[in-house]
Amino acid sequence: MHGASVSSSVPPAAALGRRVIFLLALTCGVAVGNIYFPQAVSPLVASGLDVSPDSAALVVTAAQFGYAAGNFLLVPLGDRLPHRPLIVVMLGVTGAGLLGAAGAPALPGLIGASALVGVTTVIAQVIAPMAAGLVPDDRRGAVMGTLLAGSIGGILLARTFGGLAGEWLGWRAPYLIAAVVALSIAVALAFVLPATVPPSRQPYPALLAAPLRLLRQEPELRRSCFYQATVFGGFQAVWTGVALLLTGPVYGLGAQAVGVLALVSAGTMVAMPVAGRQVDRRGSDPVSLVAILGTLASAGVLAFGTLGGAAGLVALGAGTLLLDVAMQSGMIANQARIFALRPDARSRINTAYMTCAFLGGSTGSWLGATAYTRSGWTGLCALVAFLAVLALARHLLHRRTTAAARTGGQAEPVDDPPLRAPRRP
């Protein structure tokens, strides 16, 4: 099995200590944060480079598309190349891209640098499979939880960091600070990461083809990808548009307001363990349904953001928190579903899943900026509701197909039962 081969290829001396695990969690947070802090900086970019707000939002879209491309092009290399040089080089290129963004004289250069950063900052998706093979089975869950907490912390703090640093020091400052942090972590990991032996000798083209083949072969993977692409698309649309709303005439606030609003989503960290236990107890599909309905409900709550003033801010806070909890809960349900499909190919399945998710997210970011420019905040909320309805329709179609298969005596997809760890021999 793939997971077994990873573990067996790692010498006993390569175990991860707590300090290294903490550094890896920090790395995950910093890497993921590079995708999210530009959302808070976007209005400052528009004024600093004298471009329209929807044109400045292309910086966010470029980073999202780059992240989707990086998931497809680079993450599979974790099965082919030693992890230490791969991670260090990716961090180094990310730092260089951030420096390029900080010094970009015009919008096209900034968009290009953002795309490069997006491609190489997929480091968290390389670290997770590596760490899973470097720790004993009885520590794997705790380590994965620590790494996920680091990623969530990066998502939560990135917009706050971007908004505050950009407001105080200018829009270039967050990029410069992020570059210094990325390069510093690269140097540290070059010394502390243990050496690993790649678990696969497959050529690079075969690694690239595997996620596409899995998408073609696994209907449950395609369904999970569709759920996350639509929900994450709505999530990204909101966070692209809310920066324009808060800094626009309705509220007239600074970019730091976006960062403060993002802190409301810290409640997600409390809700995630609950969602995970519900997946274990009830299965993935019920949690997926709740996540989709939560996304639809959040669109209704967020629509009251047009009220302005304190009431509007309360609606925005409640709506973004509900949307964040729904999106992250759906992520847990979807990954639990897909990781049960092919234990021997989890990295490549995750590559397919994350690529589709971020293609949906980057498209949602672009659609959100377009909807806000043409139809205002109400139009953006309608977009989020429409994406949630698409996911809901797909879910109801699956339930109808499953019911028809059950009554017809056909084989039923093994998805709904609660997930349990496989028995050990």
JSON list of C-alpha atoms in Angstrom, two decimals, residues 22 25 38 42 178 186 225 246 275 362 421:
[
{"chain": "A", "resi": 22, "resn": "PHE", "atom": "CA", "xyz": [5.50, 22.92, 15.42]},
{"chain": "A", "resi": 25, "resn": "ALA", "atom": "CA", "xyz": [2.58, 23.65, 11.40]},
{"chain": "A", "resi": 38, "resn": "PRO", "atom": "CA", "xyz": [-3.95, 39.61, -0.72]},
{"chain": "A", "resi": 42, "resn": "SER", "atom": "CA", "xyz": [-6.70, 44.40, -2.78]},
{"chain": "A", "resi": 178, "resn": "ALA", "atom": "CA", "xyz": [5.79, 37.46, 4.01]},
{"chain": "A", "resi": 186, "resn": "ALA", "atom": "CA", "xyz": [13.23, 27.71, 4.33]},
{"chain": "A", "resi": 225, "resn": "CYS", "atom": "CA", "xyz": [-14.75, 17.80, -5.81]},
{"chain": "A", "resi": 246, "resn": "LEU", "atom": "CA", "xyz": [-16.02, 47.61, 3.71]},
{"chain": "A", "resi": 275, "resn": "ALA", "atom": "CA", "xyz": [-17.79, 18.38, 12.60]},
{"chain": "A", "resi": 362, "resn": "SER", "atom": "CA", "xyz": [-10.32, 31.02, -8.04]},
{"chain": "A", "resi": 421, "resn": "ALA", "atom": "CA", "xyz": [-10.57, 2.88, 11.16]}
]
